[in-house]
Coordinates of C-alpha atoms in Angstrom, one line a residue:
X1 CA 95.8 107.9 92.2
X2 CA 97.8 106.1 95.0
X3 CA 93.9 105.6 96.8
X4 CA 92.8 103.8 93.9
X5 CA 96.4 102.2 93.3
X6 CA 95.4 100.7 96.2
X7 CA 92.5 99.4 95.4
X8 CA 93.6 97.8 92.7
X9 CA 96.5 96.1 94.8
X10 CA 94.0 94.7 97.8
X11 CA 90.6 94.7 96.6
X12 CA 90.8 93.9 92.7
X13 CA 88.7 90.7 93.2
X14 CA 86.1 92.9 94.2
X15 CA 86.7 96.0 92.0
X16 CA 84.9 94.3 89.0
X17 CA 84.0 96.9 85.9
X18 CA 85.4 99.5 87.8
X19 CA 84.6 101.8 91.0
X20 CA 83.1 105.5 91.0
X21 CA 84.7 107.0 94.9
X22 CA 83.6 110.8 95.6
X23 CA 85.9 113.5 97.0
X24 CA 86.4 112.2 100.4
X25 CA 87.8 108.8 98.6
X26 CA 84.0 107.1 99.4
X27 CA 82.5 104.4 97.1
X28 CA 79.4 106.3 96.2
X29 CA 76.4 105.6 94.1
X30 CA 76.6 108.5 91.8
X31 CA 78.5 107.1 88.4
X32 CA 78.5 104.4 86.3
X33 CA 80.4 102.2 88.7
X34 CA 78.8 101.9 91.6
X35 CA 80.0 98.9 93.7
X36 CA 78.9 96.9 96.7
X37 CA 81.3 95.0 96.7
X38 CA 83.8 98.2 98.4
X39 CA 82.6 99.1 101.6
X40 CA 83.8 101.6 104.1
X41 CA 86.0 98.8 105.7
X42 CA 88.0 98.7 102.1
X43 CA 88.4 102.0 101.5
X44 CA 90.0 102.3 104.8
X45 CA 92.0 100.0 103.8
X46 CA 92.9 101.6 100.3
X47 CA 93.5 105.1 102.5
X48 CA 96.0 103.8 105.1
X49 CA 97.9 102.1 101.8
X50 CA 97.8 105.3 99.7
X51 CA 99.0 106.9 102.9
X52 CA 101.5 104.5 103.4
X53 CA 102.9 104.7 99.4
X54 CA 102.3 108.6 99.6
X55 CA 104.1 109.2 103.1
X56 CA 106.3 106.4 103.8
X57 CA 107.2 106.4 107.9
X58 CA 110.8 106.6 107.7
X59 CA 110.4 109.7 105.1
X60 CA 107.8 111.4 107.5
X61 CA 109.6 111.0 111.0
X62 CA 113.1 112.4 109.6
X63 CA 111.2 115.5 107.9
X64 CA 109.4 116.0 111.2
X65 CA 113.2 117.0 112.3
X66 CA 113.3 120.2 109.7
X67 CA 109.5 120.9 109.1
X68 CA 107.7 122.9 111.7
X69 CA 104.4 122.5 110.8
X70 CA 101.5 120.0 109.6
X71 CA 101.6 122.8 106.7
X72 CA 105.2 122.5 105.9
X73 CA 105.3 118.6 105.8
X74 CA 102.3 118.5 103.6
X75 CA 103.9 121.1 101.4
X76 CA 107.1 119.0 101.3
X77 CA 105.3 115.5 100.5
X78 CA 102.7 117.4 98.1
X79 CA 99.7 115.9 100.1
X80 CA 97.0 117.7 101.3
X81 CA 97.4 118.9 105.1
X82 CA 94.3 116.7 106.5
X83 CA 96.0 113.4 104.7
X84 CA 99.4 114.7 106.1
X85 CA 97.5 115.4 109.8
X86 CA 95.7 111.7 109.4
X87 CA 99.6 110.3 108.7
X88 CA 101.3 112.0 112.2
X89 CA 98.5 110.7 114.1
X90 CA 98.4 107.2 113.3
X91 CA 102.7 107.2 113.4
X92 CA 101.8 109.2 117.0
X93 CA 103.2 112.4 116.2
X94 CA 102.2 115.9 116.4
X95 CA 103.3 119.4 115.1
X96 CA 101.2 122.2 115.3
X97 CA 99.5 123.5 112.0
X98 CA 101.2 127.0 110.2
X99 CA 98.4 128.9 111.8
X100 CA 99.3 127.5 115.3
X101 CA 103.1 127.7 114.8

């Protein structure tokens, strides 16, 4: 919801009747709202602010001091652990993954 929040907030000029986005968050032609009008560029865009809504920087860097994993963070924000592993790396941090710790 926060991925399409987003759209909303930065693109809805361009969102029109509507927009169809698959599983990976991708405007895709399957659906009754297929639109040109998002490309790849935008829902970039509409990722880094559902990231940013979803896992605010401030919130993230002071749970990195009590969670010990990507796992454990991703547990604790209730995102999944790629979107959680996406978040450290653009804020430049890394933990290792509950299989790794």
């Amino acid at each position: 919801m926060a991925h399409e929040l987003a759209h909303f907030l930065l693109h809805r000029d361009r969102i029109g009747a509507g927009l169809d986005d698959d599983r990976a968050y991708r405007s895709t032609e399957v659906g009754a709202y297929y639109n040109t009008e998002i490309s790849s560029r935008e829902e970039a865009e509409a990722n880094r602010l559902a990231a940013t809504i979803l896992m605010p920087a401030a919130l993230v860097r002071r749970e990195c001091e009590y969670s010990a994993s990507v796992d454990a963070l991703a547990k604790r924000f209730q995102v999944s652990r790629q979107a959680m592993d996406i978040r450290l790396s653009t804020l430049g941090i890394q933990l290792p993954t509950e299989s790794a710790a």
